[in-house]
Coordinates of C-alpha atoms in Angstrom, one line a residue:
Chain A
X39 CA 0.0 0.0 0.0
X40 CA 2.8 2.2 1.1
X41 CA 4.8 1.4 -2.5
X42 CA 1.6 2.6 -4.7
X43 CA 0.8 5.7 -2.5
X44 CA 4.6 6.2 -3.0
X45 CA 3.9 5.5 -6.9
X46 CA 1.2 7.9 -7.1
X47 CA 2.0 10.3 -4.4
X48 CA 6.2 11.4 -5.5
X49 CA 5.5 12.9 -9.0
X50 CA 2.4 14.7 -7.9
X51 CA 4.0 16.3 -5.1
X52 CA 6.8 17.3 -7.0
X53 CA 4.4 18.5 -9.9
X54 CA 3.4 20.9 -7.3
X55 CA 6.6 21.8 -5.9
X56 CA 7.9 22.2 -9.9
X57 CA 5.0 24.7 -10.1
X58 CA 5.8 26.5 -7.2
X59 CA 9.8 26.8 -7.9
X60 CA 9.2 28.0 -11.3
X61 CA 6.7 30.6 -10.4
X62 CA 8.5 32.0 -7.7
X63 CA 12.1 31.2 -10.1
X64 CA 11.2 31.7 -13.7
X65 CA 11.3 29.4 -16.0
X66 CA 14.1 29.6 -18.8
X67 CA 12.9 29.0 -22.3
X68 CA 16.3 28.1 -23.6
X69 CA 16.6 25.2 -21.4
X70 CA 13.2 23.6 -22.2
X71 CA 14.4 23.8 -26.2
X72 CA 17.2 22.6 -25.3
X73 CA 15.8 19.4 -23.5
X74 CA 12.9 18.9 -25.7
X75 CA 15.5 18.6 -28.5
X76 CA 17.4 15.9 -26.0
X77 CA 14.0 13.9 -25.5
X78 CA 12.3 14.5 -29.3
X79 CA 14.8 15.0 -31.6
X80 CA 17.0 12.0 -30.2
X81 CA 13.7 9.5 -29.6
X82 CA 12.2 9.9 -33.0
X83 CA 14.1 7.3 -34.7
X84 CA 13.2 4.5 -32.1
X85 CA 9.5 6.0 -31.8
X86 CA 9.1 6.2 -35.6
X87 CA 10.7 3.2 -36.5
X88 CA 9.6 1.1 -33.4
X89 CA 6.0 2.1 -34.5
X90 CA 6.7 1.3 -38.2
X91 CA 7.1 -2.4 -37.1
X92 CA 4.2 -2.5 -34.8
X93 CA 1.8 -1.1 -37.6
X94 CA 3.1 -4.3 -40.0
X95 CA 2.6 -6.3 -37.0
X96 CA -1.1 -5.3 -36.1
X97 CA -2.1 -5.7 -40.3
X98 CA -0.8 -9.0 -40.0
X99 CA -2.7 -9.9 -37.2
X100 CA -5.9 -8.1 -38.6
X101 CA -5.2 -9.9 -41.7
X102 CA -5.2 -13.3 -39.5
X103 CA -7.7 -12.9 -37.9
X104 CA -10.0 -11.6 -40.8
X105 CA -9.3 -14.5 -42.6
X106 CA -10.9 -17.0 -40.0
X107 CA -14.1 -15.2 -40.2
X108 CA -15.0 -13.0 -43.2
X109 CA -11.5 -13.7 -45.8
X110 CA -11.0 -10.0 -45.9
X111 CA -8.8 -7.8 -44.3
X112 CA -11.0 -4.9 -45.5
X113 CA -14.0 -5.4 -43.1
X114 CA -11.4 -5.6 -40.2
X115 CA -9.5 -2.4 -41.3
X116 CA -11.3 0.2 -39.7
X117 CA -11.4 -1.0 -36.8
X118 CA -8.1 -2.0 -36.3
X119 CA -7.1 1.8 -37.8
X120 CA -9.8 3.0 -35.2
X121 CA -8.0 0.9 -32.2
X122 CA -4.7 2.1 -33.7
X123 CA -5.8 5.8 -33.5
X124 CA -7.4 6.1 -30.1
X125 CA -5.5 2.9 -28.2
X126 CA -2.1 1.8 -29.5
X127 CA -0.9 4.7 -31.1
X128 CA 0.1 7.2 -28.0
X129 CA 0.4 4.2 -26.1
X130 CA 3.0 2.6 -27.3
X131 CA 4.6 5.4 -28.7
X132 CA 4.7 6.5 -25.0
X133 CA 6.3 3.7 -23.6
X134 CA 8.9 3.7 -25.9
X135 CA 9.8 7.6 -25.8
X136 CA 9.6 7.0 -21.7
X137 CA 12.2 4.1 -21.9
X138 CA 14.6 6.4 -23.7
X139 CA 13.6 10.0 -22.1
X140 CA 12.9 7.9 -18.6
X141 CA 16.5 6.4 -18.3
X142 CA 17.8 9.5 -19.8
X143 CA 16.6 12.0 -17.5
X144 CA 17.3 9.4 -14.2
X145 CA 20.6 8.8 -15.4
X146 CA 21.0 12.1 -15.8
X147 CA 19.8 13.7 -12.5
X148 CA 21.2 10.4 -10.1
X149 CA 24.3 11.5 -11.5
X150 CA 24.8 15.0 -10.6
X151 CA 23.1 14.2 -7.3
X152 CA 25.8 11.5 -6.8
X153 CA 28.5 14.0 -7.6
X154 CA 27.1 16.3 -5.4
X155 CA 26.4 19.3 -8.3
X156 CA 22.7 19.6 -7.1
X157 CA 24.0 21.1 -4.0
X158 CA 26.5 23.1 -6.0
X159 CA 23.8 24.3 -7.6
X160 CA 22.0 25.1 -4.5
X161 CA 24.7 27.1 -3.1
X162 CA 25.1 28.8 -5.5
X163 CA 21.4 30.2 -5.4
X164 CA 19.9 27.8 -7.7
X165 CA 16.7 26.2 -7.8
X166 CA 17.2 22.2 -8.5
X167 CA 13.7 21.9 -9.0
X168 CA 12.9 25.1 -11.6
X169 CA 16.2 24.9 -12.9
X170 CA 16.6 20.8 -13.9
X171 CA 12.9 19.3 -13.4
X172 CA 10.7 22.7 -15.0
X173 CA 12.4 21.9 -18.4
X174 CA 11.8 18.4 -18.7
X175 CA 8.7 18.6 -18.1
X176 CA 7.5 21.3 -20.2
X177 CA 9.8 19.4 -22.9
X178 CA 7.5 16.6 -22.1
X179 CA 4.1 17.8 -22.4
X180 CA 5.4 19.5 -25.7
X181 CA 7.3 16.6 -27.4
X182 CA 5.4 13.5 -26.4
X183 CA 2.4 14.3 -27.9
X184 CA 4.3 15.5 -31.1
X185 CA 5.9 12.3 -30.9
X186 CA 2.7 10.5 -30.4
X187 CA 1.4 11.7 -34.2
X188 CA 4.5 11.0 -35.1
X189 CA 4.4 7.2 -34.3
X190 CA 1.1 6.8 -35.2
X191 CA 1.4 8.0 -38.9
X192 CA 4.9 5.8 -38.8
X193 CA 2.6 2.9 -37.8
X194 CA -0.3 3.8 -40.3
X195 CA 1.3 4.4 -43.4
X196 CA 3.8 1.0 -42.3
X197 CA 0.3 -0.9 -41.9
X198 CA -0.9 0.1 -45.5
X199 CA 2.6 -0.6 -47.2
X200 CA 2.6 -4.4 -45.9
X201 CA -1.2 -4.7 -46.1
X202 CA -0.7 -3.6 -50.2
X203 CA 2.4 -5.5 -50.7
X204 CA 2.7 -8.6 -48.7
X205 CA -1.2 -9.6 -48.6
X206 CA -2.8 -7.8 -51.6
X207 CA -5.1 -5.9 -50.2
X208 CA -5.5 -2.2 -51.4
X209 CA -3.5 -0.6 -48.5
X210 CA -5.9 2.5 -48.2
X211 CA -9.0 -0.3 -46.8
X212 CA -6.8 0.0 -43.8
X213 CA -6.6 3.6 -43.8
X214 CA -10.7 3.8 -43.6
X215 CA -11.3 6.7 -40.8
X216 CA -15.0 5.0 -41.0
X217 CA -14.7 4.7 -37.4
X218 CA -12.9 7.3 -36.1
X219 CA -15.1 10.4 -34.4
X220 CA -14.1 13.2 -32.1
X221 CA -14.0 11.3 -28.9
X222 CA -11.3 8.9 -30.5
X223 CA -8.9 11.9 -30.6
X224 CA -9.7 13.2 -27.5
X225 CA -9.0 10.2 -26.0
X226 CA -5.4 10.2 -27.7
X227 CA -5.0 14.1 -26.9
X228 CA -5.3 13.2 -23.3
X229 CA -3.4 9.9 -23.0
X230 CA 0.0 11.8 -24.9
X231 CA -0.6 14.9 -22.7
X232 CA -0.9 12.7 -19.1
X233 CA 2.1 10.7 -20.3
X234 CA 4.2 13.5 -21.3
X235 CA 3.7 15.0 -18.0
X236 CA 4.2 11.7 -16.1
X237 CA 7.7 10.6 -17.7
X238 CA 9.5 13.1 -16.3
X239 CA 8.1 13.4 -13.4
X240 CA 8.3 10.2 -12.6
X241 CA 12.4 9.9 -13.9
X242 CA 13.5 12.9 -11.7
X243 CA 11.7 11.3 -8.4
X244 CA 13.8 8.2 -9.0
X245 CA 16.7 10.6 -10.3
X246 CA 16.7 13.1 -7.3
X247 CA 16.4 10.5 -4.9
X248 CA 19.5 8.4 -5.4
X249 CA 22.5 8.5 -3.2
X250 CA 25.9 6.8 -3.3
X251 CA 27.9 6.1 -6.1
X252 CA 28.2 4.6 -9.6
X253 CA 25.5 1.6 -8.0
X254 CA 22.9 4.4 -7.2
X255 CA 22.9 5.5 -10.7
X256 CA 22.0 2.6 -12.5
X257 CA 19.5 1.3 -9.4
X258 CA 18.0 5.1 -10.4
X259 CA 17.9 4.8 -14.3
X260 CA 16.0 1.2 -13.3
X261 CA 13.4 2.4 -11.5
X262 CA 12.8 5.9 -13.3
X263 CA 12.4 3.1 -16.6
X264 CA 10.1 1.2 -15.0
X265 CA 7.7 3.7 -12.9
X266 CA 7.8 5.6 -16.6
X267 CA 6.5 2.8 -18.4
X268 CA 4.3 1.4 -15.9
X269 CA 2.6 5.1 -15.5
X270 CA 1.9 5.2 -19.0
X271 CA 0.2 2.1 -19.2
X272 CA -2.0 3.2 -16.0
X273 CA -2.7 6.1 -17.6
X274 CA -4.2 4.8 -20.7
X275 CA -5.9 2.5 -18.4
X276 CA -7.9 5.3 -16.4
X277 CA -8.5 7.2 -19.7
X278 CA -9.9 4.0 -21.0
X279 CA -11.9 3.2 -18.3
X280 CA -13.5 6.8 -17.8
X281 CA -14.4 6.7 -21.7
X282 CA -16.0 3.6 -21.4
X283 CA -17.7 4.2 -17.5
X284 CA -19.0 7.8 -19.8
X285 CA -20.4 5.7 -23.1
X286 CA -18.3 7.8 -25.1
Chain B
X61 CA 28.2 25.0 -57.3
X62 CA 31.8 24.7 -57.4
X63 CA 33.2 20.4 -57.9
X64 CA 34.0 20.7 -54.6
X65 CA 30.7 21.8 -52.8
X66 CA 29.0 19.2 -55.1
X67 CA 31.2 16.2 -53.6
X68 CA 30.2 17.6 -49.9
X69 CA 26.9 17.2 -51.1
X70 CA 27.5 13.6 -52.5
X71 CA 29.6 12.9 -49.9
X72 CA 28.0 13.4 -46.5
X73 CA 24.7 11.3 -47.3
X74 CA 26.9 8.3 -48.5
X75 CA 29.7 9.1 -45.3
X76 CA 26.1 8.6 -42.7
X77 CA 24.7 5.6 -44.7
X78 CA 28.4 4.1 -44.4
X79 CA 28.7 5.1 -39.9
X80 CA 25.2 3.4 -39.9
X81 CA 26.3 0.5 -41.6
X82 CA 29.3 0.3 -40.0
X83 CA 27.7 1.0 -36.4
X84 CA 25.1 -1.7 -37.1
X85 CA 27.9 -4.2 -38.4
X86 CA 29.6 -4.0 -34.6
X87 CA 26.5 -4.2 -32.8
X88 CA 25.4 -7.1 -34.6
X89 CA 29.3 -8.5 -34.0
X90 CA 29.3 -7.3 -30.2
X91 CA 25.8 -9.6 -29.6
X92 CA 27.3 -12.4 -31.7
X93 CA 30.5 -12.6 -29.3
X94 CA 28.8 -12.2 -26.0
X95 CA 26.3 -15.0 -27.5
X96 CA 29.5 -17.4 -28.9
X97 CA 31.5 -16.8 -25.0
X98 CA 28.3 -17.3 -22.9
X99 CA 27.8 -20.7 -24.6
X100 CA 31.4 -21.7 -24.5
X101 CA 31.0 -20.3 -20.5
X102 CA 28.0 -22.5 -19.9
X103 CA 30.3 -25.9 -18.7
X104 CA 31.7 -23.1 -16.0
X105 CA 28.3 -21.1 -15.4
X106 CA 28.9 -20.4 -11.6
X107 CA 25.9 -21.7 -10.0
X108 CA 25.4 -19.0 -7.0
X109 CA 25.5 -16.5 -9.4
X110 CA 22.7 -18.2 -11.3
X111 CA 20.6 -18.5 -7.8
X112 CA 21.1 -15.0 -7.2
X113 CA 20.0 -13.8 -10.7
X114 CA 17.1 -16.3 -10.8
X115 CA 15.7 -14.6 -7.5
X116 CA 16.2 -10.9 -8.8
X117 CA 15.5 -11.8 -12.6
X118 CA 12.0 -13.7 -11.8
X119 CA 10.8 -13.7 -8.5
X120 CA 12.0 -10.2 -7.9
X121 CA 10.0 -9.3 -11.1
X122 CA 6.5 -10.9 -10.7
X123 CA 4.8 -8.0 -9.3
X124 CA 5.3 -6.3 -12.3
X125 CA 4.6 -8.8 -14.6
X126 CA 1.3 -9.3 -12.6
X127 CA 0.7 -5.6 -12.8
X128 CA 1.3 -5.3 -16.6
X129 CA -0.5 -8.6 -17.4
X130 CA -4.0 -7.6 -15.7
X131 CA -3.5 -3.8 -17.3
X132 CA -2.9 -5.4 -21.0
X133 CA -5.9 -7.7 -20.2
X134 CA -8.4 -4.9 -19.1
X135 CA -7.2 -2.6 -22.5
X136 CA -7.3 -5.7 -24.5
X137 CA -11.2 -6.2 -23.9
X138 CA -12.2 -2.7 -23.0
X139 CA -10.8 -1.6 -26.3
X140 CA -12.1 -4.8 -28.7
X141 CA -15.1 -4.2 -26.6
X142 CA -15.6 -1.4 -28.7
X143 CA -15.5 -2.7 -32.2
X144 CA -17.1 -6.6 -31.2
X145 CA -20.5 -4.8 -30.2
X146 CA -20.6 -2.8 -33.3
X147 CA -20.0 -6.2 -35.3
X148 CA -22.6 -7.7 -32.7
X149 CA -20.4 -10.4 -32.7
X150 CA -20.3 -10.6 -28.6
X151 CA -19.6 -14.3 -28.0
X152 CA -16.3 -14.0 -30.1
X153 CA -14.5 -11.8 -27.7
X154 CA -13.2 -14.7 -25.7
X155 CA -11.1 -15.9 -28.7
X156 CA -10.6 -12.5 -29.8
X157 CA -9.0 -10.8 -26.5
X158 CA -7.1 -14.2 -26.1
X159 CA -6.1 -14.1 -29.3
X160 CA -4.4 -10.5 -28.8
X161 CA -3.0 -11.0 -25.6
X162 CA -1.4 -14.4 -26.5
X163 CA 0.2 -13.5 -29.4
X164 CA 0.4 -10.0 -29.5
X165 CA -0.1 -7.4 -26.4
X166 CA 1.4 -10.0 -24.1
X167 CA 4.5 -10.8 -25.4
X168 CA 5.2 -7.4 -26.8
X169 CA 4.0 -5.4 -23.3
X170 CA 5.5 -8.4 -21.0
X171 CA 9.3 -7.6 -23.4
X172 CA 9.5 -4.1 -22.5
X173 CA 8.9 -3.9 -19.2
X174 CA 11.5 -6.6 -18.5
X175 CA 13.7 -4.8 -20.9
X176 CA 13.1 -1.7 -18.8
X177 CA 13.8 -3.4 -15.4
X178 CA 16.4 -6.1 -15.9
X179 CA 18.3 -4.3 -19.3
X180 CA 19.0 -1.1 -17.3
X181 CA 20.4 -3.1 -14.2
X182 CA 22.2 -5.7 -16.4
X183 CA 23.8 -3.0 -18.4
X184 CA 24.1 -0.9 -14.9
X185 CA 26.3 -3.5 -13.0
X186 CA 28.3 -4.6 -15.8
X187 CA 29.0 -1.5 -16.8
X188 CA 29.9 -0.6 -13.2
X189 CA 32.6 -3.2 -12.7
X190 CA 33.9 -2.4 -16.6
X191 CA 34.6 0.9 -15.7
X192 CA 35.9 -0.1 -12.1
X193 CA 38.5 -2.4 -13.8
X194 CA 36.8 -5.5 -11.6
X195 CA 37.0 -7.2 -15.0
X196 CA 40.2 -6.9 -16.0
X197 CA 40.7 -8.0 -12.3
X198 CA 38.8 -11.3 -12.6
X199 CA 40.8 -12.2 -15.9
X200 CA 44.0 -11.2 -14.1
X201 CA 43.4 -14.4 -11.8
X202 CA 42.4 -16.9 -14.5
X203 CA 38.8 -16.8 -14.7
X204 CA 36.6 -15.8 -17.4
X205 CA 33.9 -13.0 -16.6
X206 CA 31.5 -15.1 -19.0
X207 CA 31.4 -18.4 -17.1
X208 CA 31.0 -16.2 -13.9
X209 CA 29.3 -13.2 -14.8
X210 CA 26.8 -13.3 -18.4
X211 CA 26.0 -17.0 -18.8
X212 CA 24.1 -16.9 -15.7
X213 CA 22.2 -13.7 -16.0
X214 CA 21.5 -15.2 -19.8
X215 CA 20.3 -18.4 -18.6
X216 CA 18.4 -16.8 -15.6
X217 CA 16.9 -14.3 -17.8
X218 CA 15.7 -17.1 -20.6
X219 CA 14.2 -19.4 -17.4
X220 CA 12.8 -16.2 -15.9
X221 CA 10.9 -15.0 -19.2
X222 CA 9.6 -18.7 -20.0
X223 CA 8.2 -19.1 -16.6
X224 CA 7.0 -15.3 -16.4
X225 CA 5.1 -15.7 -19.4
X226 CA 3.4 -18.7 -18.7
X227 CA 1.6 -17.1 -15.5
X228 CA 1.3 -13.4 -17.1
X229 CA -1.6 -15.3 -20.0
X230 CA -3.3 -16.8 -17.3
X231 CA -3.6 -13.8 -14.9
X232 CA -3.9 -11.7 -18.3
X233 CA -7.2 -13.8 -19.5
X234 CA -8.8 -13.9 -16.1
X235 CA -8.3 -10.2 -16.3
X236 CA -10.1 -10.0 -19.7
X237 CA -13.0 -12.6 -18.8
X238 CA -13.9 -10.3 -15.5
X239 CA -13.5 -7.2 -17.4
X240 CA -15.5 -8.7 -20.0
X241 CA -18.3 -9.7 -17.1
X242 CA -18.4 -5.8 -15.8
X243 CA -18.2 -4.0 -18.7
X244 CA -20.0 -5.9 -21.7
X245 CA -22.1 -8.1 -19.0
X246 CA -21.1 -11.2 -21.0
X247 CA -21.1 -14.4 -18.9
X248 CA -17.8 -16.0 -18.0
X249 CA -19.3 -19.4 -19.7
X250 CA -19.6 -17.6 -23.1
X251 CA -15.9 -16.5 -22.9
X252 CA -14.5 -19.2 -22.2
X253 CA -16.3 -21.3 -24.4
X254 CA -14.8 -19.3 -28.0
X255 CA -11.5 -19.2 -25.9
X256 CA -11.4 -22.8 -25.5
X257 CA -13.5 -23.4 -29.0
X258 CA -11.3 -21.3 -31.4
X259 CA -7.6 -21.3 -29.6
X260 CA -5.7 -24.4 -29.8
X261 CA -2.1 -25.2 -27.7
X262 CA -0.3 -23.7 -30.9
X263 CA -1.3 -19.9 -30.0
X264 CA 0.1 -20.5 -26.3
X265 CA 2.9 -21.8 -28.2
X266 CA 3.4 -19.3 -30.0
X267 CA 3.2 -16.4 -27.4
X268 CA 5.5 -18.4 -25.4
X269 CA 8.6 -18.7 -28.2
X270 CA 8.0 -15.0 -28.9
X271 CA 8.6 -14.3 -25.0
X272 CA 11.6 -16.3 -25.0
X273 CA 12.9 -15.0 -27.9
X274 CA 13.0 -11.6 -26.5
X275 CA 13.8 -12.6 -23.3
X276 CA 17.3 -13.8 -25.1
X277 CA 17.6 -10.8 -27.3
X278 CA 17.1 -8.5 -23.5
X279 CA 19.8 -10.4 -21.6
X280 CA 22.3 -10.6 -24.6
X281 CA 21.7 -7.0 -25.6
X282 CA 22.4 -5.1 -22.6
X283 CA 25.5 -7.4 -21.4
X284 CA 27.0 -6.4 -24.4
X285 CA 26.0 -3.0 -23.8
X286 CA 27.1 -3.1 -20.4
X287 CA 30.5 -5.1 -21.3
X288 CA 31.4 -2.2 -23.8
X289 CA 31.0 0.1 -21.5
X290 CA 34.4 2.6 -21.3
X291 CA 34.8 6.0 -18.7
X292 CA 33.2 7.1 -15.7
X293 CA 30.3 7.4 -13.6
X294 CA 28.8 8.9 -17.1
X295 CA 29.5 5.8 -18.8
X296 CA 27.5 4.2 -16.5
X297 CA 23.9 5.6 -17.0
X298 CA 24.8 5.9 -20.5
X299 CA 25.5 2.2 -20.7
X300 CA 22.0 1.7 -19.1
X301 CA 20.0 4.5 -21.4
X302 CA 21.1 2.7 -24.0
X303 CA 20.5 -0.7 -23.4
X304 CA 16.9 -0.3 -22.9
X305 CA 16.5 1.3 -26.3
X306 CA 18.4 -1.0 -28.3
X307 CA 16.3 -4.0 -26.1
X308 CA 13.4 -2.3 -27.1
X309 CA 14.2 -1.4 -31.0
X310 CA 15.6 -5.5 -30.8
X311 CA 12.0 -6.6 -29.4
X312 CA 10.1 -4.8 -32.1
X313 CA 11.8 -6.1 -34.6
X314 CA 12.2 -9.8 -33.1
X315 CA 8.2 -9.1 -32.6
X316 CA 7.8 -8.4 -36.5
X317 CA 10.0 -11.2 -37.8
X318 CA 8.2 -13.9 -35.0
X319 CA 4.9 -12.9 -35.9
X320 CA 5.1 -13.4 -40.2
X321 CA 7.3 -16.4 -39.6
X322 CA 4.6 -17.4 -37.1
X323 CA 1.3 -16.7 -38.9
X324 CA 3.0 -18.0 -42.3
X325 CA 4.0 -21.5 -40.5
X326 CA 0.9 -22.0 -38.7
X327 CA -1.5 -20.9 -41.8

């Protein structure tokens, strides 16, 4: 009980803390380029191509799966593009961008507070919190979601390529937005944005807590990895769940 | 344009092409070696070591597993929930949920958590005595870090993964029937009866060679990562970061081959 109060509990109070420090600090505009550059520019080759692969895999599966009841991928399609849109799209585009931004930023953090240059900082009338955490996560609730389209049209376009050349279907009877209202995007728009603010979060509580030496740092990237992806699995979760509690 | 600027131009695209080919090339290598010295190592596999990593590689990790089986179960119906009513095909969402968490959303969710927990560490903690010069030190004295160090953690890891995946389907399709029970109201008996009708032991076969596969592709992965490790504290965190992306870029593509070699075999 104590571990998921823990889970919940660290990255909202230092949400609010983050919020407080920047008011009261500023927040510089230059460093949140620069660290949405380190987590968008640098994870859009994993996201983009990781998602490429998982759109060939979910055609093939569709195309599977098709076959055993109505022998045409076609009538699956729009589903599949609608579960793609609204489900597995930010999702897994998520998990993937908080397994790269997640052990990056814990990694990152663990080891300047190993080396002792967070209390540098401090003394020398710094703010750990506005200075280091404030960019990341404005750098996440920008890039994530950016990186979120990004993966999903990756994962589209990889979908209709396979579905056109490997199984003969016309690729664009995958691309059928038949299914695909409002509500779908909404529910996207609000799983990328909760993730984007949880990643970081949730990497520079694992980050800023470790203490000792070369050990603490990778016991740090580990857990800022995990309690990244996990988050963004709960979070899709709860959005999930609220849709479907709502009948949307 | 001047010759020269035009060979720049020329140049620079062909130059990155070559570095990625080059940089793919080692990795590939790198994976091979650790793979070929493991296997030699495995006579010599150090069996405390093997306890130790058995206990933090699987037991250490079920929580988790748990955690990520009954959230992939829940999605899985909540989300084909969606699509099975419009087709008013209700019954078939027993084989259909099991269908994706077997071969798809368990495998694939199951790989990159474990590449998240155990790559990181892996890569940490060799990484850690790399840098340290422990290595060096064991070799020093006549024994090989393989036998002592990697063949266990592989062979823990590949134990771990089969046995993890085994229990992370079950408690991932009692997940789906429940969530099926609350949400759709559709009786337990209905689910299990297309899960049972339509799935035969080949699909739980072949969720259970995908797990393993990417259980070896994790544990070889990020020792080599970790084993290449070279500087300071830095290189440390580095040496994790990086193993959980290349895990994770190796599962998706592992995932992509498995599932075409699959669906053509089975078909």
């Amino acid at each position: 009980m104590k571990r998921v109060l823990a889970f919940f509990g660290a990255p909202t109070v230092l949400l609010a803390r983050t919020a407080r420090a920047t008011a009261r600090e500023g927040l510089s505009w230059r460093e949140s380029v620069v660290q949405l550059h380190e987590l968008g520019g640098r994870s859009v080759w994993l996201v983009m191509s990781g998602m490429a692969f998982f759109g060939a895999v979910l055609v093939t599966i569709a195309n599977s799966q098709a076959r055993r009841f109505v022998g045409n991928v076609a009538v699956l399609g729009p589903a599949y593009f609608e579960l793609l849109i609204r489900e597995l799209g930010p999702v897994v585009s998520a998990v993937l961008t908080a397994s790269r931004a997640g052990a990056g930023h814990a990694a990152e953090l663990s080891t300047m507070g190993v080396n002792e240059q967070i209390e540098a900082l401090e003394m020398s009338a710094g703010d750990p919190l506005a200075d280091l955490v404030a960019p990341r996560v404005v750098a996440g609730l920008l890039g994530v979601p950016l990186l979120c389209v990004l993966g999903t049209v990756a994962a589209t376009l990889s979908a209709s390529a396979v579905a056109g050349l490997v199984f003969g279907v016309d690729g664009r009877a995958f691309m059928d937005p038949r299914y695909v209202d409002g509500w779908d995007l909404l529910a996207a728009a609000l799983k990328a944005v909760a993730c984007g603010l949880y990643i970081p979060l949730a990497a520079a509580v694992a980050g800023l807590r470790a203490r000792g030496g070369a050990e603490a740092v990778g016991e740090a990237t580990t857990d800022g990895v995990v309690a990244a992806s996990l988050g963004c699995l709960l979070i899709d979760f709860a959005v999930s769940l609220g849709f479907q509690v709502l009948r949307l | 344009m001047d010759s020269r600027s035009v060979s720049v131009v020329v140049e620079t695209p062909a130059r990155g092409l070559g570095a990625l080919v080059l940089a793919l090339a080692r990795e590939l290598g790198a994976i091979a070696l650790v793979a070929a010295r493991t296997v030699l190592g495995l006579p010599r596999l150090e069996r405390r070591e093997l306890a130790r990593a058995l206990v933090q590689f699987g037991y250490d990790s079920v929580p988790l597993a748990m955690a990520t089986a009954a959230l992939a179960g829940v999605i899985v119906v909540l989300q084909s929930g969606l699509y099975i009513q419009r087709f008013g095909a209700r019954a078939f969402l027993g084989w259909a949920a099991g269908y994706g968490v077997l071969w798809e959303f368990g495998p694939l969710l199951l790989g990159l958590i474990m590449s998240a927990r155990i790559g990181a560490r892996n890569a940490a903690e060799l990484a850690t005595l790399q840098v340290g010069g422990q290595m060096e030190g064991l070799r020093g004295i006549g024994l090989d870090p393989f036998a002592i160090l990697v063949a266990p953690r592989v062979v823990a890891m590949e134990l771990s993964m089969l046995t993890l995946s085994t229990f992370t389907f079950l408690v991932a399709i009692l997940f789906e029937a429940v969530a099926a029970l609350l949400t759709l109201g559709l009786p337990l008996r209905v689910f299990f009866g297309t899960f049972a009708q339509m799935l035969g032991a080949l699909d739980l076969v072949g969720g259970v060679v995908k797990v393993g596969a990417f259980g070896l592709a994790i544990s070889l992965v990020s020792t080599a990562v970790g084993l290449s490790a070279r500087g300071g504290a830095r290189a440390v965190g580095q040496a994790a970061a990086s193993a959980v992306v290349r895990g994770c870029a190796a599962i998706f593509v592992l995932d992509f081959l498995l599932t075409l070699a699959l669906a053509g075999w089975m078909s």
